[in-house]
Amino acid sequence: MQSLDQLLKDESGTDPSLTIRKAFAPYTELLEVEGYLEEACVVLLCLSHKRSETHNLLDKGLARRTIMDKLHLQACADEVQWLHTHNLKYPDIRVSGQRLLAASVKPAINSLSSADCVQRLGWSHNSASVNKAKLFGTFFCYQGKPTCLAQLIAEDDQSWKQVLMNLGLKSQEWTVFKDKFSSELPCSDFPDEVSPYSKQLTFTFKGQDVSLTPVVSNALICDLQRISRERVGRYTTITHTRPSSVGDLASSLGGRVTVLYYPPSSKHRSLSTLHTSNLRSLDSSAAIFNHPALKQSSFTEVCNQLIYSAQQQTRKAEKKLRKESLKGLQDALIEWMAPVVEWRDFVKANPQAGLPAIDLKEPLEYRLAHCPEEQLNELLTETNQHLHLALQKEASTARFAYHDQLLQPLSSQLKKLFKRLGEVEQVEDMEGGRSYLHLTGLRAFDARALSSPYLVGLPSMTAIWGLVQRLGINLSQLLDDEVKIDSVAWYVQQYALTSSGKVPEASIPTKDNGLKKPGLVDDRHCDLVMDLVICYRSEIPLAEKADLIQAALPSRFAGGTLQPPPLYERREWCRVTNDKQVLFSQLNQLPTSGYWVLPHKMEETGLKENLKWLKMNPSVKLVASGYQLLEVPRCREGANQPLHAYAEPLMGLAKLEHPMKVRFQGAKFFYAKAFWRMKTEDLTMMVSKA
C-alpha cells in the first residue's frame, strides 16, 4: 500500500500535484495518510475546487481560504447525503433524488461479489458538484482502515478535529458537521420508491413474484479499475457521454470505465456442405484432422509432464500428475479427431450420401468417416502413425514424435477413443416423470453481451433461466395444465459481438424550437445461434404438440429478439422425448464449431485470484449468474410487483466444453454436469449446477 509520505518525498521530477490527484482518485489503491493528516486535509480542501483553479494541491493558503468560505464549505458538506455503496445512477443518469447505502453481504452460494472487495463509498448526484463532493467523500486509508473525512468527523476523531481547527475550522462548525454526517451516513438507507428509469426484473423468490432492481457496487467497480491497471485479467471499456452525472468514479476516468471482457470465441461453419467441403479438402491434399490442436500450449504442456512425471519427489505426486496429464492428452486428441468424427456422424445421419466400398488407396480421413463400426479398429495403427507424422512436421512438437515416454500413452488414448466411437452407452429412459424438450437453431439478435455492469461476455444465465420459465408459463396457459421447468442445458453454435449505443429516450423539444438530445448509453450486444435442452415435468404428453410449443416460444431474450430457425434451414426445430439415449444421440450431431456452456465450480476466493486462475484455464469464462438481495423484499411505490428489492449482480463460472469432449465423456456425464437451475438460499438467487 502506498503512503502519502512516499508521494511527498518523491524526487522523480514529475508534478507532485498530478501524482497526488491520481493517488486520491477512486480508481487507484487507497492511500495511507497516517502521520500526514495536515497534508491530507490540505489536499482534500484543494480538490474541492475545479482543476483549472488548483495548480498546487499542497497550497495551504488555498486550503485556509476554502475553510473560511462558508458557502463553499456548506456546499461540500451537503454532498455527503449522496454518498452511496451502490450507484443508482449507473448507467442511467436519469435516475435522480435517490441514493442507496447497504452493508456488503457474503453470498450464500459461492460467487464473485463486492463482499471480497475493499469497502468504499462513492458519490453520484448533480454533475456540477462533482468536485465539491471530494472534500468529505474521497476515500483513503487511515490506521489501516478505509475511511473518508465525513466518516471521521461523524466518529468525532480528535486528531482530525485538531488538524482542521489549525487550518481555520471552528469548534462549533465541527459539532454541526458531526451531527449532520452522523444522521446522513446510517448503516443502511434505501429509497422509498422505485425510479421509473430504474430497471426491474421479475423473479420467483420463495414462492412469490418479486421485482428486483440490479444496482452496481461501488466497491467492486472501483476494484476492477485498480486490478485492470495491474494487467490481471481481460478488459474492455464502456464509455459514458456524461460522466460527471454518473458519479465520481466515471468522472475521474473521463467516462471510460473498465469492465471485464470474457466473450467466447466466435466460429461459424455451415454443416450443409460438410461432406462436400471435406471431399474438396482431400482433393486438394488439405488435412481434415485438426492439426492446430496439437500446437496448443496445453498439449505441449501435458506431453512434457508425461515425459518428466517420473521426476516427482513422491510416488503419489507422480501418479496424480500422470493422471491429470493423461486427461489433458485425451482432450487434445479429441479435438484433433473432432472434424473426422463429425464427418462420420454426418455420413451416418445422411444415408443418401451412401457408404461406398472402402478403397485402401483412399485417404485415412475418408476411410475413418465411411467405414462401419466393426472395421474401425483396423485403422487404429494407421491413425497412430498419422498422429506421429503430424507431430513430426511441426517444429514445436517434433520432439514428441515417437518419443519412448509418449508411444504408449498416445496409443492407449487413441484406442479408448476408437472404442467409445463404436459403443452405445446405456442410460435410463425415465427419471421421476421428467421429459426433455430440445429446441435447436434458435436465433437471438441484439442480446445483451454486457450481461452485468462488470462483465461483457455471454448473455446472463438469469436470461436463459427467464427464457425457459416464460416458455413454461406460456405452455401452461395454452395447455391449461402446469408445465414445470426443472433445469436447462445450453449449447452455443455461433456467437458474434456487436457494438452499438442505445438512445434511452427521444429528443426533447426546447422552448427555442430546438432539440435536447439525451445522452447515449454505451452497451455491448451479441447475435447468437443456440440450442436449449429443457428438462420439464408435465402430466400431458408434449410429443404430439409441437405446434403449441412453437407458439409458446417467447419473442424476447436478454433484451434482444428471439426467433426460431428459418424454414429453409430447418422445419423441425422442436423435439420432445423421454428417452435419454435417443436425445444424446441427436445432441452428438451438433456442430463441433460450437460449445456446451457447463456449470463450473469456483476454485478461488476473491476477484484478483479468480482472474489469475482464469488466465490458466482459458476454456472457463465468467458469466452473470444471479443476484444477492441487499434487503428483504418489501412493498415499494413504483414497483412492478407487490414486493420489491434492490439486488447486487453476482458472477459465476461456466466452462465452454467442446461438443466432442462431451460426447466422449458419455450420456451420464452430460445429464449429471450440463444442466443449470435457479437456486435460492437466504437472500442469494443464483443459476448454478442442477
Coordinates of C-alpha atoms in Angstrom, one line a residue, residues 40-495:
A40 CA -4.1 15.2 3.6
C41 CA -6.6 17.8 4.7
V42 CA -4.9 20.5 2.6
V43 CA -5.1 18.1 -0.5
L44 CA -8.8 17.4 0.1
L45 CA -9.7 21.0 0.6
C46 CA -7.9 21.9 -2.7
L47 CA -9.6 19.0 -4.5
S48 CA -13.0 20.6 -3.8
H49 CA -12.2 23.3 -6.4
K50 CA -12.1 22.9 -10.2
R51 CA -8.9 21.6 -11.6
S52 CA -8.2 24.7 -13.6
E53 CA -8.3 26.7 -10.3
T54 CA -5.9 24.5 -8.4
H55 CA -2.4 24.1 -9.8
N56 CA -0.9 23.1 -6.5
L57 CA -2.8 20.6 -4.3
L58 CA -0.4 21.4 -1.3
D59 CA -1.3 25.1 -1.2
K60 CA -2.1 25.8 2.5
G61 CA -3.3 29.3 1.6
L62 CA -6.0 28.0 -0.7
A63 CA -6.9 25.4 2.0
R64 CA -7.4 28.1 4.6
R65 CA -9.4 30.3 2.2
T66 CA -11.6 27.3 1.4
I67 CA -12.4 26.7 5.1
M68 CA -13.2 30.4 5.6
D69 CA -15.6 30.3 2.6
K70 CA -18.6 29.2 4.5
L71 CA -20.9 28.9 1.4
H72 CA -18.4 26.7 -0.3
L73 CA -17.8 24.6 2.8
Q74 CA -21.5 24.1 3.3
A75 CA -22.0 23.1 -0.3
C76 CA -19.3 20.5 0.1
A77 CA -21.0 19.2 3.3
D78 CA -24.4 19.0 1.5
E79 CA -23.0 16.4 -0.9
V80 CA -22.4 13.9 1.9
Q81 CA -26.0 12.9 1.8
W82 CA -25.4 11.5 -1.7
L83 CA -22.6 9.1 -0.7
H84 CA -23.6 5.5 -1.6
T85 CA -22.5 1.9 -1.5
H86 CA -24.4 1.1 -4.7
N87 CA -24.8 3.6 -7.5
L88 CA -28.5 4.0 -8.7
K89 CA -27.4 6.4 -11.5
Y90 CA -25.1 3.9 -13.1
P91 CA -25.6 3.7 -16.1
D92 CA -28.8 5.6 -16.5
I93 CA -28.3 9.2 -15.3
R94 CA -32.0 10.0 -15.4
V95 CA -32.5 8.4 -12.0
S96 CA -32.4 11.3 -9.6
G97 CA -33.0 12.2 -5.9
Q98 CA -32.1 8.7 -4.7
R99 CA -29.1 7.0 -3.0
L100 CA -28.5 3.6 -1.5
L101 CA -26.5 2.5 1.5
A102 CA -26.3 -1.2 2.2
A103 CA -23.9 -3.5 4.1
S104 CA -22.0 -5.9 1.9
V105 CA -23.3 -9.5 2.4
K106 CA -21.3 -12.6 1.6
P107 CA -23.5 -14.7 -0.9
A108 CA -24.7 -18.0 0.5
I109 CA -23.7 -19.6 -2.9
N110 CA -20.1 -19.3 -3.9
S111 CA -19.7 -16.5 -6.4
L112 CA -17.9 -13.2 -7.1
S113 CA -19.4 -10.2 -5.3
S114 CA -18.4 -7.0 -3.5
A115 CA -18.1 -8.9 -0.2
D116 CA -14.4 -9.7 -1.1
C117 CA -13.6 -6.1 -2.1
V118 CA -12.2 -3.1 -0.3
Q119 CA -15.4 -1.4 1.0
R120 CA -15.5 2.3 -0.1
L121 CA -18.4 4.7 -0.7
G122 CA -19.0 6.5 -4.0
W123 CA -20.8 9.6 -4.9
S124 CA -23.4 10.5 -7.5
H125 CA -25.7 13.5 -7.7
N126 CA -25.6 16.8 -9.6
S127 CA -22.7 16.9 -12.0
A128 CA -21.9 20.5 -11.1
S129 CA -21.0 19.4 -7.6
V130 CA -18.6 16.6 -8.5
N131 CA -15.6 18.5 -7.2
K132 CA -17.3 19.7 -4.0
A133 CA -18.1 16.1 -3.1
K134 CA -14.3 15.2 -3.0
L135 CA -13.7 17.1 0.3
F136 CA -15.7 14.9 2.6
G137 CA -16.3 11.9 0.3
T138 CA -12.8 11.0 -1.0
F139 CA -11.7 7.7 0.4
F140 CA -8.2 7.0 1.8
C141 CA -6.7 4.7 4.4
Y142 CA -6.1 5.8 8.0
Q143 CA -4.6 3.5 10.5
G144 CA -5.1 0.6 8.1
K145 CA -8.8 1.3 7.7
P146 CA -10.7 2.6 4.6
T147 CA -12.4 5.8 5.5
C148 CA -13.3 9.4 4.4
L149 CA -13.3 12.8 6.1
A150 CA -17.1 12.6 6.6
Q151 CA -16.9 9.3 8.5
L152 CA -14.0 10.6 10.6
I153 CA -16.0 13.7 11.6
A154 CA -19.1 11.6 12.3
E155 CA -16.9 9.5 14.6
D156 CA -15.6 12.7 16.3
D157 CA -12.0 11.8 15.7
Q158 CA -10.0 14.3 17.8
S159 CA -6.8 14.1 15.7
W160 CA -8.5 15.2 12.6
K161 CA -10.5 17.8 14.5
Q162 CA -7.3 19.4 15.7
V163 CA -5.8 19.5 12.2
L164 CA -8.9 21.1 10.7
M165 CA -9.1 23.7 13.6
N166 CA -5.5 24.6 12.9
L167 CA -6.5 25.3 9.3
G168 CA -9.3 27.6 10.5
L169 CA -12.4 25.4 11.2
K170 CA -14.3 26.5 14.3
S171 CA -15.3 24.0 17.1
Q172 CA -19.0 24.9 16.6
E173 CA -18.7 24.1 12.9
W174 CA -17.1 20.7 13.7
T175 CA -20.0 19.9 16.0
V176 CA -22.6 20.9 13.4
F177 CA -20.8 18.7 10.8
K178 CA -20.6 15.8 13.2
D179 CA -24.3 15.8 13.8
K180 CA -25.1 16.3 10.2
F181 CA -22.8 13.5 8.9
S182 CA -23.9 11.1 11.7
S183 CA -27.5 11.4 10.5
E184 CA -26.6 11.3 6.8
L185 CA -24.4 8.2 7.0
P186 CA -26.6 5.5 8.5
C187 CA -25.7 1.8 8.2
S188 CA -28.4 1.3 5.6
D189 CA -30.6 3.7 3.6
F190 CA -32.9 2.5 0.8
P191 CA -35.2 4.6 -1.5
D192 CA -38.9 4.6 -0.6
E193 CA -39.9 4.4 -4.2
V194 CA -38.5 2.9 -7.4
S195 CA -37.5 5.4 -10.1
P196 CA -39.3 4.9 -13.4
Y197 CA -35.8 4.9 -15.0
S198 CA -34.5 2.0 -12.8
K199 CA -34.6 -1.4 -14.4
Q200 CA -36.8 -4.0 -12.8
L201 CA -36.6 -7.8 -13.3
T202 CA -39.2 -10.2 -12.0
F203 CA -38.2 -13.4 -10.3
T204 CA -39.9 -16.0 -8.1
F205 CA -38.4 -15.7 -4.7
K206 CA -39.5 -18.2 -2.1
G207 CA -42.8 -18.8 -3.9
Q208 CA -43.6 -15.2 -4.5
D209 CA -43.1 -13.0 -7.6
V210 CA -40.6 -10.3 -6.6
S211 CA -39.4 -7.3 -8.6
L212 CA -35.6 -6.8 -8.4
T213 CA -33.6 -3.7 -9.3
P214 CA -30.0 -4.5 -10.1
V215 CA -27.5 -1.9 -8.7
V216 CA -23.8 -1.7 -9.3
S217 CA -21.5 -2.0 -6.3
N218 CA -19.1 1.0 -5.9
A219 CA -16.5 -1.2 -4.1
L220 CA -16.5 -3.9 -6.9
I221 CA -16.4 -1.5 -9.8
C222 CA -13.5 0.5 -8.2
D223 CA -11.6 -2.7 -7.5
L224 CA -12.0 -3.6 -11.2
Q225 CA -10.4 -0.3 -12.2
R226 CA -7.4 -0.9 -9.9
I227 CA -6.8 -4.5 -10.8
S228 CA -7.1 -3.7 -14.5
R229 CA -4.1 -1.4 -14.1
E230 CA -2.1 -4.3 -12.7
R231 CA -2.6 -6.2 -16.0
V232 CA -4.5 -9.0 -14.3
G233 CA -7.5 -10.3 -16.4
R234 CA -9.1 -9.3 -19.6
Y235 CA -11.0 -6.0 -20.0
T236 CA -12.8 -3.7 -22.3
T237 CA -14.1 -0.1 -21.9
I238 CA -17.6 1.2 -21.6
T239 CA -17.9 4.9 -22.4
H240 CA -20.3 7.3 -20.7
T241 CA -21.0 10.5 -22.6
R242 CA -21.9 12.5 -19.4
P243 CA -19.5 11.0 -16.8
S244 CA -20.0 13.7 -14.1
S245 CA -23.7 12.9 -14.0
V246 CA -22.9 9.2 -13.5
G247 CA -20.7 9.6 -10.4
D248 CA -17.3 10.3 -9.0
L249 CA -15.7 7.2 -10.5
A250 CA -16.8 7.7 -14.1
S251 CA -15.9 11.4 -13.8
S252 CA -12.3 10.7 -12.7
L253 CA -11.9 8.3 -15.6
G254 CA -13.3 10.7 -18.2
G255 CA -16.3 8.4 -18.7
R256 CA -14.1 5.4 -19.8
V257 CA -15.0 2.7 -17.3
T258 CA -13.2 -0.6 -17.5
V259 CA -15.2 -3.8 -17.3
L260 CA -14.3 -7.5 -17.5
Y261 CA -14.2 -9.0 -21.0
Y262 CA -14.7 -12.7 -21.3
P263 CA -16.6 -13.4 -24.5
P264 CA -16.4 -16.9 -26.2
S265 CA -14.6 -17.4 -29.4
S266 CA -16.8 -16.9 -32.5
K267 CA -16.6 -19.6 -35.2
H268 CA -19.0 -20.3 -38.0
R269 CA -19.2 -23.2 -40.4
S270 CA -22.2 -24.4 -42.4
L271 CA -23.0 -28.1 -41.9
S272 CA -25.0 -28.3 -45.1
T273 CA -21.8 -28.6 -47.2
L274 CA -19.7 -30.6 -44.7
H275 CA -19.4 -33.7 -46.8
T276 CA -18.7 -31.8 -50.0
S277 CA -16.1 -29.5 -48.4
N278 CA -14.2 -32.4 -46.8
L279 CA -14.0 -34.2 -50.1
R280 CA -12.8 -30.9 -51.7
S281 CA -10.1 -30.6 -49.0
L282 CA -8.9 -34.2 -49.6
D283 CA -8.7 -33.5 -53.4
S284 CA -6.5 -30.5 -52.7
S285 CA -4.4 -32.6 -50.2
A286 CA -5.5 -30.4 -47.3
A287 CA -5.8 -32.0 -43.8
I288 CA -9.1 -32.9 -42.3
F289 CA -7.6 -33.7 -38.9
N290 CA -7.5 -30.6 -36.6
H291 CA -3.7 -30.3 -36.6
P292 CA -3.7 -26.9 -34.8
A293 CA -4.9 -28.7 -31.7
L294 CA -1.5 -30.4 -31.5
K295 CA 0.3 -27.0 -31.5
Q296 CA -1.6 -25.6 -28.5
S297 CA 0.4 -24.9 -25.3
S298 CA -2.0 -27.2 -23.3
F299 CA -0.9 -30.2 -25.5
T300 CA 2.8 -29.5 -25.3
E301 CA 2.5 -29.0 -21.6
V302 CA 0.8 -32.4 -20.9
C303 CA 3.4 -34.1 -23.2
N304 CA 6.2 -32.6 -21.1
Q305 CA 4.5 -33.6 -17.9
L306 CA 4.2 -37.2 -19.1
I307 CA 7.9 -37.2 -20.1
Y308 CA 9.1 -35.8 -16.8
S309 CA 6.5 -37.2 -14.4
A310 CA 9.0 -39.8 -13.0
Q311 CA 11.0 -36.9 -11.6
Q312 CA 8.4 -36.1 -9.0
Q313 CA 9.5 -36.4 -5.4
T314 CA 6.9 -39.0 -4.3
R315 CA 5.1 -41.8 -6.0
K316 CA 1.8 -40.3 -5.1
A317 CA 2.7 -37.0 -6.7
E318 CA 3.8 -38.9 -9.8
K319 CA 0.5 -40.8 -10.1
K320 CA -1.5 -37.6 -9.7
L321 CA 0.5 -35.7 -12.3
R322 CA 0.3 -38.6 -14.7
K323 CA -3.5 -39.0 -14.3
E324 CA -4.1 -35.2 -14.9
S325 CA -1.7 -35.3 -17.9
L326 CA -3.5 -38.3 -19.5
K327 CA -6.8 -36.5 -19.2
G328 CA -5.3 -33.4 -20.9
L329 CA -3.8 -35.7 -23.6
Q330 CA -7.2 -37.3 -24.2
D331 CA -8.8 -33.8 -24.5
A332 CA -6.2 -32.8 -27.1
L333 CA -6.7 -36.0 -29.2
I334 CA -10.5 -35.5 -29.1
E335 CA -10.0 -32.0 -30.6
W336 CA -7.6 -33.4 -33.2
M337 CA -10.0 -36.1 -34.3
A338 CA -13.2 -33.9 -34.0
P339 CA -13.5 -33.0 -37.7
V340 CA -13.2 -36.6 -38.8
V341 CA -15.7 -37.8 -36.2
E342 CA -18.1 -35.0 -37.1
W343 CA -17.8 -36.0 -40.8
R344 CA -18.5 -39.6 -39.8
D345 CA -21.6 -38.6 -37.9
F346 CA -22.8 -36.5 -40.9
V347 CA -22.4 -39.5 -43.2
K348 CA -24.2 -41.8 -40.7
A349 CA -27.1 -39.3 -40.3
N350 CA -27.4 -38.8 -44.1
P351 CA -27.8 -42.3 -45.6
Q352 CA -28.4 -40.7 -49.1
A353 CA -24.6 -40.0 -49.1
G354 CA -24.1 -43.8 -49.1
L355 CA -21.4 -45.9 -47.7
P356 CA -19.2 -46.7 -50.7
A357 CA -16.8 -49.6 -50.7
I358 CA -13.7 -48.7 -48.9
D359 CA -10.6 -48.4 -51.1
L360 CA -7.3 -48.8 -49.4
K361 CA -6.0 -46.1 -51.6
E362 CA -8.4 -43.6 -50.2
P363 CA -7.0 -41.1 -47.6
L364 CA -7.2 -42.1 -44.0
E365 CA -9.7 -39.4 -43.1
Y366 CA -12.1 -40.6 -45.8
R367 CA -11.9 -44.3 -44.7
L368 CA -12.4 -43.3 -41.0
A369 CA -15.5 -41.3 -41.9
H370 CA -17.1 -44.1 -44.0
C371 CA -16.1 -47.4 -42.6
P372 CA -18.5 -49.5 -40.4
E373 CA -18.0 -49.6 -36.6
E374 CA -16.8 -53.2 -36.7
Q375 CA -13.9 -52.2 -39.0
L376 CA -12.8 -49.2 -37.1
N377 CA -10.1 -50.9 -35.1
E378 CA -8.4 -52.0 -38.3
L379 CA -7.5 -48.3 -38.8
L380 CA -6.1 -47.7 -35.3
T381 CA -2.5 -48.4 -36.1
E382 CA -2.5 -46.3 -39.2
T383 CA -4.2 -43.4 -37.3
N384 CA -1.5 -43.7 -34.6
Q385 CA 1.2 -43.4 -37.3
H386 CA -0.6 -40.5 -38.9
L387 CA -0.6 -38.7 -35.5
H388 CA 3.2 -39.1 -35.0
L389 CA 3.8 -37.9 -38.6
A390 CA 1.7 -34.8 -37.8
L391 CA 3.8 -34.2 -34.7
Q392 CA 7.0 -34.7 -36.7
K393 CA 6.1 -32.0 -39.3
E394 CA 5.8 -29.2 -36.7
A395 CA 8.9 -27.7 -35.1
S396 CA 7.2 -27.1 -31.8
T397 CA 6.1 -30.8 -31.5
A398 CA 8.7 -32.7 -33.5
R399 CA 10.5 -33.8 -30.3
F400 CA 7.3 -35.6 -29.2
A401 CA 7.0 -37.8 -32.3
Y402 CA 7.9 -41.5 -31.5
H403 CA 9.1 -40.4 -28.0
D404 CA 9.6 -43.5 -25.9
Q405 CA 7.7 -41.9 -23.0
L406 CA 4.7 -41.0 -25.2
L407 CA 4.3 -44.0 -27.5
Q408 CA 2.2 -46.0 -25.0
P409 CA 0.1 -43.0 -23.7
L410 CA -0.8 -41.8 -27.2
S411 CA -1.6 -45.3 -28.4
S412 CA -3.8 -46.2 -25.4
Q413 CA -5.7 -42.9 -25.6
L414 CA -6.4 -43.4 -29.3
K415 CA -7.6 -46.9 -28.6
K416 CA -10.0 -45.6 -25.9
L417 CA -11.4 -43.1 -28.3
F418 CA -11.9 -45.7 -31.0
K419 CA -13.6 -48.0 -28.5
R420 CA -16.1 -45.2 -27.5
L421 CA -16.9 -44.4 -31.1
G422 CA -18.2 -47.9 -31.6
E423 CA -20.0 -48.5 -28.3
V424 CA -23.5 -47.4 -27.2
E425 CA -23.9 -46.3 -23.6
Q426 CA -27.0 -47.4 -21.8
V427 CA -28.8 -44.8 -19.7
E428 CA -32.2 -44.7 -18.1
D429 CA -35.1 -43.6 -20.3
M430 CA -37.1 -42.1 -17.5
E431 CA -36.3 -40.4 -14.2
G432 CA -39.1 -39.3 -11.9
G433 CA -41.5 -38.4 -14.7
R434 CA -39.1 -36.0 -16.4
S435 CA -39.1 -35.4 -20.1
Y436 CA -36.8 -33.4 -22.4
L437 CA -37.6 -30.6 -24.9
H438 CA -34.8 -29.9 -27.4
L439 CA -35.1 -26.5 -29.2
T440 CA -32.5 -26.3 -31.9
G441 CA -31.1 -23.5 -34.1
L442 CA -32.7 -20.6 -32.1
R443 CA -31.6 -17.2 -33.3
A444 CA -31.0 -14.3 -30.8
F445 CA -30.4 -10.8 -32.1
D446 CA -29.1 -7.8 -30.1
A447 CA -29.0 -9.8 -26.9
R448 CA -27.1 -8.1 -24.1
A449 CA -23.5 -9.1 -24.0
L450 CA -23.0 -6.6 -21.2
S451 CA -24.8 -9.1 -19.0
S452 CA -23.7 -7.4 -15.8
P453 CA -22.4 -3.8 -15.0
Y454 CA -19.0 -5.5 -14.6
L455 CA -18.9 -8.0 -17.4
V456 CA -19.0 -8.3 -21.2
G457 CA -19.4 -11.9 -22.5
L458 CA -22.2 -14.4 -22.8
P459 CA -25.7 -13.3 -22.1
S460 CA -26.6 -13.9 -18.4
M461 CA -27.6 -17.2 -17.1
T462 CA -30.6 -15.5 -15.5
A463 CA -31.7 -14.5 -19.0
I464 CA -31.6 -18.2 -20.1
W465 CA -33.5 -19.2 -17.0
G466 CA -36.1 -16.4 -17.5
L467 CA -36.5 -17.6 -21.1
V468 CA -37.3 -21.2 -20.3
Q469 CA -39.5 -20.2 -17.3
R470 CA -41.5 -17.9 -19.7
L471 CA -41.8 -20.8 -22.1
G472 CA -43.1 -23.0 -19.3
I473 CA -45.7 -20.3 -18.3
N474 CA -46.8 -19.9 -21.9
L475 CA -47.2 -23.6 -22.4
S476 CA -49.2 -24.0 -19.1
Q477 CA -51.6 -21.3 -20.4
L478 CA -52.0 -22.9 -23.8
L479 CA -52.4 -26.4 -22.4
D480 CA -54.5 -25.4 -19.4
D481 CA -52.2 -27.6 -17.3
E482 CA -49.0 -27.0 -15.4
V483 CA -45.6 -27.5 -17.2
K484 CA -42.9 -27.2 -14.6
I485 CA -39.4 -26.4 -15.8
D486 CA -36.7 -28.4 -13.9
S487 CA -33.4 -27.4 -15.5
V488 CA -31.8 -26.4 -18.8
A489 CA -28.7 -27.2 -20.8
W490 CA -27.3 -24.6 -23.2
Y491 CA -25.3 -25.1 -26.4
V492 CA -24.0 -22.1 -28.4
Q493 CA -23.4 -22.8 -32.1
Q494 CA -22.5 -19.2 -33.2
Y495 CA -21.6 -16.0 -31.3

